[in-house]
Each structure stands twice: as structure tokens, then as C-alpha cells.
Short mmCIF file of C-alpha atoms and ligand atoms in Angstrom, two decimals:
data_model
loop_
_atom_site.label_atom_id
_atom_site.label_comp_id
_atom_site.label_asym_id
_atom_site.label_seq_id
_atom_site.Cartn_x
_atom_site.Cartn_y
_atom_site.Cartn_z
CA UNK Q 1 60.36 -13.48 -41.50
CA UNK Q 2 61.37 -11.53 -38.15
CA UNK Q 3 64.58 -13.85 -36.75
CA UNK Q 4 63.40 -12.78 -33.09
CA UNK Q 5 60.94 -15.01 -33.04
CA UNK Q 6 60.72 -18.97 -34.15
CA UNK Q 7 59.43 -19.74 -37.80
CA UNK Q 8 57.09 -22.15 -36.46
CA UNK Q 9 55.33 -22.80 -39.87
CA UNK Q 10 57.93 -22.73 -43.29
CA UNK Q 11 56.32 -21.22 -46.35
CA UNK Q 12 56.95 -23.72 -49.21
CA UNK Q 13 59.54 -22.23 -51.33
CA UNK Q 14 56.97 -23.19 -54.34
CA UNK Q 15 53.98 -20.77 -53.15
CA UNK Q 16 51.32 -20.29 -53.97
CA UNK Q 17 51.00 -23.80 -54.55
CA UNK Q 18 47.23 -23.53 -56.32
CA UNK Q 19 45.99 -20.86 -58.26
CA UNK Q 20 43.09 -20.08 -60.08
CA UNK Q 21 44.79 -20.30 -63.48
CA UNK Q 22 45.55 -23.81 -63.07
CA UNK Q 23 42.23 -24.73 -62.86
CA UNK Q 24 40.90 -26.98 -65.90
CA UNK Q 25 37.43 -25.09 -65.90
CA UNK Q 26 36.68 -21.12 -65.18
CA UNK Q 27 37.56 -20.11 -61.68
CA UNK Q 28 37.88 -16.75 -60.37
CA UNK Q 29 39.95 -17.84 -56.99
CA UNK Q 30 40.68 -20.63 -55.30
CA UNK Q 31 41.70 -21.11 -51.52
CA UNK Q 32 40.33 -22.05 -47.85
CA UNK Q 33 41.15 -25.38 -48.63
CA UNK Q 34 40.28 -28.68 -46.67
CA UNK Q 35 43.01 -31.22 -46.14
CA UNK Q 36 43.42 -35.44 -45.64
CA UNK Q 37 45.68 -37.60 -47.15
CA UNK Q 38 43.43 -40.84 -48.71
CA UNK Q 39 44.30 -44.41 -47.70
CA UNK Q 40 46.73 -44.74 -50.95
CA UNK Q 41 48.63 -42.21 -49.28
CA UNK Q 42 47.97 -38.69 -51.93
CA UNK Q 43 46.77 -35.89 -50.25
CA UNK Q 44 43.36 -34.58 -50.97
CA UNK Q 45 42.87 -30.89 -50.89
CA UNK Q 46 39.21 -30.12 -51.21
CA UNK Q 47 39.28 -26.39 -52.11
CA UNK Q 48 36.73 -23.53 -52.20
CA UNK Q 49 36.46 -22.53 -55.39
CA UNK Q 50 34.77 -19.19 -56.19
CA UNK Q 51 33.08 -17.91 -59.59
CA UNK Q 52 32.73 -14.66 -61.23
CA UNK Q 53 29.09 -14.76 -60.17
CA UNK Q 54 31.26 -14.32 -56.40
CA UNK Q 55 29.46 -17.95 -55.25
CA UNK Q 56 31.64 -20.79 -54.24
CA UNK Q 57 31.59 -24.17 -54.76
CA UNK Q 58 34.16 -27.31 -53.66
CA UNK Q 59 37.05 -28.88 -56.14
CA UNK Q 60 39.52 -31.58 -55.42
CA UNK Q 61 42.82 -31.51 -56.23
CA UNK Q 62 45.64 -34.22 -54.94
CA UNK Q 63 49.07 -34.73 -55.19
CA UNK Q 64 51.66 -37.60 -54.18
CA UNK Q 65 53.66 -35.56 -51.73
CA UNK Q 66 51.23 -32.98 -50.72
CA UNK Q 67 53.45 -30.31 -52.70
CA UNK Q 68 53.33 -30.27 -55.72
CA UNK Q 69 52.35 -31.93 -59.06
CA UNK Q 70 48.70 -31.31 -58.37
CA UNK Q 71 46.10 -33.22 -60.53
CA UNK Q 72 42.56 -31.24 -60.21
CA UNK Q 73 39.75 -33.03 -60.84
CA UNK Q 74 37.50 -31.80 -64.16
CA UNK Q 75 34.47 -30.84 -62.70
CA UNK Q 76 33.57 -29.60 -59.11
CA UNK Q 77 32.98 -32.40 -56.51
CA UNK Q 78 30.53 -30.35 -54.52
CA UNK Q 79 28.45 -27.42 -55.61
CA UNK Q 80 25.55 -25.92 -53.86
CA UNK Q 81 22.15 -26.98 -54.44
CA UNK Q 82 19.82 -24.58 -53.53
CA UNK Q 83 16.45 -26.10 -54.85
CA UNK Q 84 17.18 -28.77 -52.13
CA UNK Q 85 19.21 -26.61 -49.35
CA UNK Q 86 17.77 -22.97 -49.68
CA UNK Q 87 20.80 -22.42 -47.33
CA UNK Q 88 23.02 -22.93 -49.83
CA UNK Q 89 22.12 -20.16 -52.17
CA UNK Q 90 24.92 -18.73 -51.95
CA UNK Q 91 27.56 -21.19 -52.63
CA UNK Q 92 29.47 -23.75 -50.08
CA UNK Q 93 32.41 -22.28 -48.59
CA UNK Q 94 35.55 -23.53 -46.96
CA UNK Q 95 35.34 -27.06 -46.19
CA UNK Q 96 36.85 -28.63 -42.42
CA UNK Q 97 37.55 -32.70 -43.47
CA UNK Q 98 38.06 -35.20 -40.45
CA UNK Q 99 38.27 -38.87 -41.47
CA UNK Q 100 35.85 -41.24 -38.94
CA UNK Q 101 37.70 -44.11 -38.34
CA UNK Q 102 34.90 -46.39 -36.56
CA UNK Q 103 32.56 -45.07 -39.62
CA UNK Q 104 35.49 -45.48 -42.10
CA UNK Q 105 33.99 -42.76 -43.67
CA UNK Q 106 35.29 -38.77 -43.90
CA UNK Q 107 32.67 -35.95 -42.74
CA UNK Q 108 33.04 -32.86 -44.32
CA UNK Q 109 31.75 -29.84 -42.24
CA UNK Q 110 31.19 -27.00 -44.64
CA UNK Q 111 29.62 -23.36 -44.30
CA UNK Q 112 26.78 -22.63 -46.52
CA UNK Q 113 26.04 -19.44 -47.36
CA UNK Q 114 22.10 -18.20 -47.76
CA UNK Q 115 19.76 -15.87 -46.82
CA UNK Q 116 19.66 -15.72 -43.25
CA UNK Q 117 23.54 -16.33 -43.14
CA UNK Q 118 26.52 -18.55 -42.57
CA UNK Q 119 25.39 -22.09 -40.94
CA UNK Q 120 26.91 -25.31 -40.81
CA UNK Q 121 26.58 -28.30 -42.86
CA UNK Q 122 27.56 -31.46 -43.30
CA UNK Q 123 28.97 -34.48 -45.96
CA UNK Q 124 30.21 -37.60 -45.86
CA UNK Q 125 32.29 -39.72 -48.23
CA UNK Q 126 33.90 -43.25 -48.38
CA UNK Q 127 36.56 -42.50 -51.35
CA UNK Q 128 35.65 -38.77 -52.33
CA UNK Q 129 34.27 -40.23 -55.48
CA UNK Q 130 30.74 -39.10 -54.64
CA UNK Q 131 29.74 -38.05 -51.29
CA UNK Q 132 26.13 -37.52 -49.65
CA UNK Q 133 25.10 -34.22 -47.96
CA UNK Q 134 23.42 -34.60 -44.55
CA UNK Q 135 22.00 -31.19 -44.28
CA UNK Q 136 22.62 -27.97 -42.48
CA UNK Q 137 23.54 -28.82 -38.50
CA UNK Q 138 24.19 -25.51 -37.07
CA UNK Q 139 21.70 -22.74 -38.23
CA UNK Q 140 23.12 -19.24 -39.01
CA UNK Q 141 24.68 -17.79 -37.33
CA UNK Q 142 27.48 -20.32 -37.63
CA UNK Q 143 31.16 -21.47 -39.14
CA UNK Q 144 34.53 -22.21 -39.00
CA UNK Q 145 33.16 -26.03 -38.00
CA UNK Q 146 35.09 -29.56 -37.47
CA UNK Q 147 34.73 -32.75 -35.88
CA UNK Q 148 37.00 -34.49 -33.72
CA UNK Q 149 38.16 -37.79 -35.36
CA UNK Q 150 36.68 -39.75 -32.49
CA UNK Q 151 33.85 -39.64 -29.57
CA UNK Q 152 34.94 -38.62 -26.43
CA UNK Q 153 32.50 -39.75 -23.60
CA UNK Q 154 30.17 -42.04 -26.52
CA UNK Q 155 29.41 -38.73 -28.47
CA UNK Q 156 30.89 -37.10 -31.56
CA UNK Q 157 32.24 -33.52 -30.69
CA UNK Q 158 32.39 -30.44 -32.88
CA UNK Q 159 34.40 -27.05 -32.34
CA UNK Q 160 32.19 -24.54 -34.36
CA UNK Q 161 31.99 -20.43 -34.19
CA UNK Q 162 28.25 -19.22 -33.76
CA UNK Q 163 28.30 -15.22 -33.80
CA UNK Q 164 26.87 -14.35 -30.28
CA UNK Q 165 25.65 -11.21 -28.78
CA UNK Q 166 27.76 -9.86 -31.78
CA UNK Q 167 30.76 -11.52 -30.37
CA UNK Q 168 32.77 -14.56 -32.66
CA UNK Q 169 34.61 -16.97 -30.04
CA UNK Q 170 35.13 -20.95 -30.70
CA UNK Q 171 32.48 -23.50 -28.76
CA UNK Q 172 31.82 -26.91 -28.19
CA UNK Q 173 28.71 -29.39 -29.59
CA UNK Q 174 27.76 -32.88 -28.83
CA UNK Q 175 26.04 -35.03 -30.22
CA UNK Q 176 25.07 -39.30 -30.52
CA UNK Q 177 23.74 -38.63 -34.12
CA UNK Q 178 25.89 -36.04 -35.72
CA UNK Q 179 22.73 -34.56 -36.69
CA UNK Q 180 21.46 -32.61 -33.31
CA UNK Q 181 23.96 -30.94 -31.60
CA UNK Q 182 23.46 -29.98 -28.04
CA UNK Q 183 25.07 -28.72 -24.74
CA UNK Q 184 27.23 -26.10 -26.56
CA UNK Q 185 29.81 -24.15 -24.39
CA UNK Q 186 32.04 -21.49 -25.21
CA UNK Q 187 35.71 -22.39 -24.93
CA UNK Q 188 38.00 -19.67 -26.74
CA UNK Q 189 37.04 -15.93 -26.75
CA UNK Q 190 38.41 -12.84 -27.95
CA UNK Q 191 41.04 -11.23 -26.07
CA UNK Q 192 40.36 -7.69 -26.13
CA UNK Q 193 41.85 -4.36 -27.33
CA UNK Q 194 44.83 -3.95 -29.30
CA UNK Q 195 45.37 -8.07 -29.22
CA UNK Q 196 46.03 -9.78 -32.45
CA UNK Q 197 43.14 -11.61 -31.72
CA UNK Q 198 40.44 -9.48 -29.57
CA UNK Q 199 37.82 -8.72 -33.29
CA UNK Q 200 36.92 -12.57 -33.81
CA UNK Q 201 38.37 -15.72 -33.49
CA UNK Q 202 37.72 -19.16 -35.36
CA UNK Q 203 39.12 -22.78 -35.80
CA UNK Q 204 41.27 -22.79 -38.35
CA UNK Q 205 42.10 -27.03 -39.32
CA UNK Q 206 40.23 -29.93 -37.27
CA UNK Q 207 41.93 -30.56 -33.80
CA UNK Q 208 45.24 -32.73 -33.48
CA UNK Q 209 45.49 -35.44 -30.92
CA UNK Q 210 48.58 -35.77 -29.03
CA UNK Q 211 49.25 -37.15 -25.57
CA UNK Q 212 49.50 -33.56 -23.99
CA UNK Q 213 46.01 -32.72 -25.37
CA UNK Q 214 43.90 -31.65 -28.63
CA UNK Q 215 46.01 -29.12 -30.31
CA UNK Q 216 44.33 -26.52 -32.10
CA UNK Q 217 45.70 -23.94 -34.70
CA UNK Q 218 43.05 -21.13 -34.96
CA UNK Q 219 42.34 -17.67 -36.81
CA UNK Q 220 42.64 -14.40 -35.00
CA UNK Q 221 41.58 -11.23 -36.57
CA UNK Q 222 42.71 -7.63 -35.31
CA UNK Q 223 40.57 -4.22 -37.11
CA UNK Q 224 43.34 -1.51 -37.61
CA UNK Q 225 42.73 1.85 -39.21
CA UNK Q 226 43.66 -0.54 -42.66
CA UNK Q 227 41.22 -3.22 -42.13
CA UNK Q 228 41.36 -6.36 -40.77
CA UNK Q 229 44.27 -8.85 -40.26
CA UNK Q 230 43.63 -12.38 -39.98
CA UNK Q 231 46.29 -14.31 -37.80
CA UNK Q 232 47.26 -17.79 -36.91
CA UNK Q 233 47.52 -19.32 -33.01
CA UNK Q 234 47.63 -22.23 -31.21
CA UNK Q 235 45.59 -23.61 -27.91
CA UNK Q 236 45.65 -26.91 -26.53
CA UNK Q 237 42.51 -28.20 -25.19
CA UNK Q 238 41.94 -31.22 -22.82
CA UNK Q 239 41.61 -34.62 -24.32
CA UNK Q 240 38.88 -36.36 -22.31
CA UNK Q 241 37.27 -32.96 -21.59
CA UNK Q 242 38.06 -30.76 -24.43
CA UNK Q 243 35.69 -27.58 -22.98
CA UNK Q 244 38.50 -27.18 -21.05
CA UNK Q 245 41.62 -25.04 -22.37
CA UNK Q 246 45.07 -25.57 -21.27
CA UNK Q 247 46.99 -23.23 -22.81
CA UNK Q 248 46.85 -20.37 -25.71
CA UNK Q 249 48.84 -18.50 -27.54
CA UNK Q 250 49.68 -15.19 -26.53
CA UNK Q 251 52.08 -14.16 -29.62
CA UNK Q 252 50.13 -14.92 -33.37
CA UNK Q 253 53.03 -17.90 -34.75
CA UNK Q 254 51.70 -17.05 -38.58
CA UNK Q 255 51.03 -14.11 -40.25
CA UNK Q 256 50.61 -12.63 -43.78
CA UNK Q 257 54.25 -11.53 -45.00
CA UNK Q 258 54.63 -12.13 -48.42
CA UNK Q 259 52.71 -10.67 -51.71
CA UNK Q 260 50.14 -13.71 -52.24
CA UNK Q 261 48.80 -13.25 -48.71
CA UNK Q 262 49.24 -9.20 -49.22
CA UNK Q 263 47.53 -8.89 -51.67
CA UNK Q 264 44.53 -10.28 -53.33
CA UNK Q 265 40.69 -9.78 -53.41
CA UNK Q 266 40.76 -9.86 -49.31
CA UNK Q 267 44.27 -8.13 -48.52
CA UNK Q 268 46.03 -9.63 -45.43
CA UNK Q 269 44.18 -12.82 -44.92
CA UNK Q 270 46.21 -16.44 -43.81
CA UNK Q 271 43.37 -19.04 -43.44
CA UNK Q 272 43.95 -22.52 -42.52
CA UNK Q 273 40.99 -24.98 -43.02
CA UNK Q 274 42.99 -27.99 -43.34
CA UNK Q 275 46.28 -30.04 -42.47
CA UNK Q 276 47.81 -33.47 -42.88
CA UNK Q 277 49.99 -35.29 -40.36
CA UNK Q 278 52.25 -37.28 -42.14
CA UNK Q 279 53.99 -40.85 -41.10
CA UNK Q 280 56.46 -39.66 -39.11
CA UNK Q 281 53.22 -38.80 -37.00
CA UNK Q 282 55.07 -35.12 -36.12
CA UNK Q 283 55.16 -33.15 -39.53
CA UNK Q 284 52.68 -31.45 -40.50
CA UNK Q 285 51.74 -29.59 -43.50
CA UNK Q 286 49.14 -26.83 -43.02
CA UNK Q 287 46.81 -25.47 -46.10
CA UNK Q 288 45.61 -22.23 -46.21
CA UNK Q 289 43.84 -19.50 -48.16
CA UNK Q 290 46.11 -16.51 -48.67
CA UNK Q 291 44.40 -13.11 -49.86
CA UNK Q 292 40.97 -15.14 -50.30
CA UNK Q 293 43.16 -16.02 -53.78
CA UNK Q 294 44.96 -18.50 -53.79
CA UNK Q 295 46.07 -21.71 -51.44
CA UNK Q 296 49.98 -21.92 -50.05
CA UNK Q 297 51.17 -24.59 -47.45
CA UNK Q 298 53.39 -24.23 -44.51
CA UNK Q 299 55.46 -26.98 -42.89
CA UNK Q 300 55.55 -27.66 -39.08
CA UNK Q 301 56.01 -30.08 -36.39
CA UNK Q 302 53.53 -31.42 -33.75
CA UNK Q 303 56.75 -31.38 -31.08
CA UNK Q 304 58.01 -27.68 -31.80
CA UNK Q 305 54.19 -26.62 -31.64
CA UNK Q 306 53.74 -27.97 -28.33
CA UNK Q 307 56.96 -27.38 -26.81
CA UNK Q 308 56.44 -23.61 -27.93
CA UNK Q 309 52.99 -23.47 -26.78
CA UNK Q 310 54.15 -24.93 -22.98
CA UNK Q 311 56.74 -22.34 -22.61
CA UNK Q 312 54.16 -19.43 -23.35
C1 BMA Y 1 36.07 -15.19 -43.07
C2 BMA Y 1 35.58 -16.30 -43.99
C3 BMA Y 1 36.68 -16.82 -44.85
C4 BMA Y 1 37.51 -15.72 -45.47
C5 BMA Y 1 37.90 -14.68 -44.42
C6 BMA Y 1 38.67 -13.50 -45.00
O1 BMA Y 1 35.00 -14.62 -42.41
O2 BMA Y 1 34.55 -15.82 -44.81
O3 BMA Y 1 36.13 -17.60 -45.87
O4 BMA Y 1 38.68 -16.28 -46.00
O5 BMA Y 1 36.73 -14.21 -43.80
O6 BMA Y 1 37.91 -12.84 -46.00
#
């Protein structure tokens, strides 16, 4: 940690929180996890989970406080299936969860992997005791996908990161179904250059409402002569019209520092797919992959994001 600038997000002193090793069944990583907390109040980490064949698959684990004790389910809770979604062949990768109020249900948006590419999918579950996959939404190629929790103007939105003319930037879907999604618009690019964030760009958790706007923690990555870094920023986006952008980051506010998100089968990787807002309705604890290894959390809060974010 630099003390010139704010530690926006605090590393749990207990990281990395999951590994692979305590896993009840053979796992060669785990990380990129989703994030909810369930109506009894655990939190529900749905984590990608990847083999020694390199495929990944989806595993819950859940905990009181969203720390630590961590019970992991004994089997996976979502695996692909590629005899019935040839996308999937692959594996499922790194799962975005937003929980539906008016359908009581959560919708998982997913990435699978297959021949052709990276497309989106979706799943929905009441309890996370079973869920029901709708299908691939977004073809390849396509990621890094959420809902918001609610329609805005009678239709479900969805931020999602098609690659286009070779270029990775954040856009926006509609749609009245949740299965066709239409009038997409881009609404975060690359910067360019030497930024932390000019390579590609993609949404990290699903957006936050707050009264200034839908807050939005994303992934930067910069190419240097050692590979790629992948960075965390922040960009608040209208809340009635959320194509529009109101602010960005201009400095990354998360970064990898320590050895777990050093070093690991990708080096230099922080990857949020998941957070949880808890009662005070201003904490939040943000999941992410470190090192494409293993799966730390950070604590923040809703106020110090935005207040930070107004005075860039
Ligand atoms: C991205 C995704 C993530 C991964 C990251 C770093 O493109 O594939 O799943 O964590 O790269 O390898």
C-alpha cells in the first residue's frame, strides 16, 4: 500500500480467503467468484472452479459473515453441458449474480467458453439449490456480463463487453424478455496509450444503486513489456438513463500488491465478479480472483467510493 493515495478497498488480513486446497473434491484453482448474500443472511460465493483438464465449472461456498468459516458445497452446482450447449465446451467461467426482486429469483450471467469463443449465458435460481439454464444470450464475442437488479424504462438492462473491431469497451442491452437483447450502445471505452486502462476494459461486479447514480467498479488492463496488468476503477453511470456516464476514474483505486495476486497461473491479475452490500447499506465487501488462483475480499464503503469518485 502507497500512503499517497486512499486505500479505498482493505485486503482482509485473512487472504486469500479460498483456495484450491480447501476444496472437498479435486480442483486445480479457484477464483472469479460471484457474490449475494441469501435471504437467511450467509453470503453465497459462487466460484469458478477450474480442473486439471484447464475447463471450469461453478462451486458454492458460503459463510455467516462473508469472511471466513467457509462451508463448500460437495459437488459443483453448475458444470458445463456441452451435449446440450455446444457453447459450453469449454467450461463456464466467472459467474456475475444479481438477485430480481419482482421475479424473486437470482439470474446468473455467466461466460461460456466454446468453439467460436466467449458468449454470454444465463441461469436462474430461487434458493441456489438447483437452478435452470436459459441459454447463451450474447453470442461470442462476449463477457464480463450483469444485470441491473431492476428495469429501468419497463426493460431489464445488461452491461456486457462484446470484443469489437478488436477493441474490448463496456455496453449496454435491453431487453422485455431477458432472452433478446437489443439496442446495444457502447458506454465505457479504453483510454488510450500508457493509461492503466487503454488494452481492454470490463465490468467487474453487477452495478450498485445509490441516489447519485449506478456505481460501477470495473477491470482495466495495461500491456507492458511484462505482460498484462489487470486493474480496478470506478464510473458512475446515470440511473434512469444508464448509457450515460457521469464520471470515471482517472487513477486505478485497486491493484495487485501482494504475493497471491503476484503470482499465480495468470501473474498480476485482481478480478472482481462479485460484491455484497451489507445492512448498514454502505459497506461493501468485494470478491475477486487474484492470480487466476485463488479468491481474496476487500472491504469498502459506498460513501468513500463516491465521494472519491466526485472529486476526480
Ligand atoms: C480475462 C478473463 C478472466 C481472467 C482474466 C485474467 O480475460 O478470462 O477470467 O481472470 O482474463 O487471466
Amino acid at each position: 500500500m502507497n500512503p499517497n493515495y486512499p486505500e479505498l478497498f482493505v485486503r482482509n488480513s485473512e487472504n486469500p480467503i479460498l483456495t484450491a486446497s480447501m476444496w472437498p473434491y479435486p480442483v486445480h484453482t479457484v477464483f472469479n467468484p460471484g457474490a449475494t448474500i441469501l435471504k437467511d443472511g450467509n453470503t453465497l460465493l459462487l466460484c469458478r472452479m477450474e480442473d486439471r483438464k484447464g475447463l471450469s465449472q461453478l462451486g458454492i461456498a458460503r459463510s455467516k459473515n462473508g469472511l471466513n468459516h467457509w462451508i463448500i458445497n460437495p459437488s459443483p452446482f453448475m458444470t458445463a453441458e456441452p451435449e446440450i450447449y455446444p457453447a459450453e465446451c469449454w467450461g463456464i467461467e466467472d459467474p456475475r449474480i444479481t438477485f430480481i426482486s419482482e421475479l424473486n429469483q437470482y439470474i446468473i450471467c455467466y461466460v461460456s467458453y466454446g468453439k467460436s469463443g466467449p458468449s454470454v449465458s444465463l441461469a436462474i435460481t430461487e434458493n441456489f439449490e438447483e437452478q435452470i439454464k436459459l441459454g447463451m444470450v450474447l453470442k461470442p464475442n462476449d463477457k464480463d456480463a450483469a444485470l441491473f437488479p431492476r428495469k429501468i424504462q419497463d426493460r431489464w438492462v445488461m452491461l456486457h463487453r462484446p470484443i469489437d473491431h478488436n477493441s474490448a469497451n463496456i455496453w449496454i442491452s435491453y431487453s422485455v424478455d431477458l432472452m433478446h437483447w437489443k439496442d446495444r450502445k457502447l458506454i465505457l471505452g479504453t483510454r488510450t496509450g500508457g493509461w492503466w486502462d487503454a488494452e481492454k476494459i470490463g465490468l467487474g461486479a453487477p452495478p450498485i444503486e445509490t441516489k447519485e447514480g449506478w456505481l460501477i467498479i470495473y477491470h482495466g488492463v495495461k500491456k507492458n513489456a511484462s505482460g498484462y496488468l489487470y486493474r480496478i476503477g470506478l464510473a458512475l453511470l446515470d440511473l434512469e438513463h444508464p448509457d450515460i456516464c457521469i464520471k470515471r476514474t482517472n487513477d486505478w483505486i485497486f491493484a495487485p500488491e501482494t504475493d497471491y495476486e503476484r503470482f499465480g497461473d495468470v501473474k498480476d491479475v485482481v478480478f472482481p465478479c462479485g460484491l455484497t452490500l451489507l445492512a448498514d447499506n454502505d459497506t461493501i465487501h468485494l470478491y475477486y480472483g487474484a492470480a487466476d488462483t485463488s479468491i481474496g475480499v476487500a472491504t469498502g464503503s459506498v460513501r468513500k467510493l463516491l465521494d472519491w469518485l466526485q472529486n476526480q
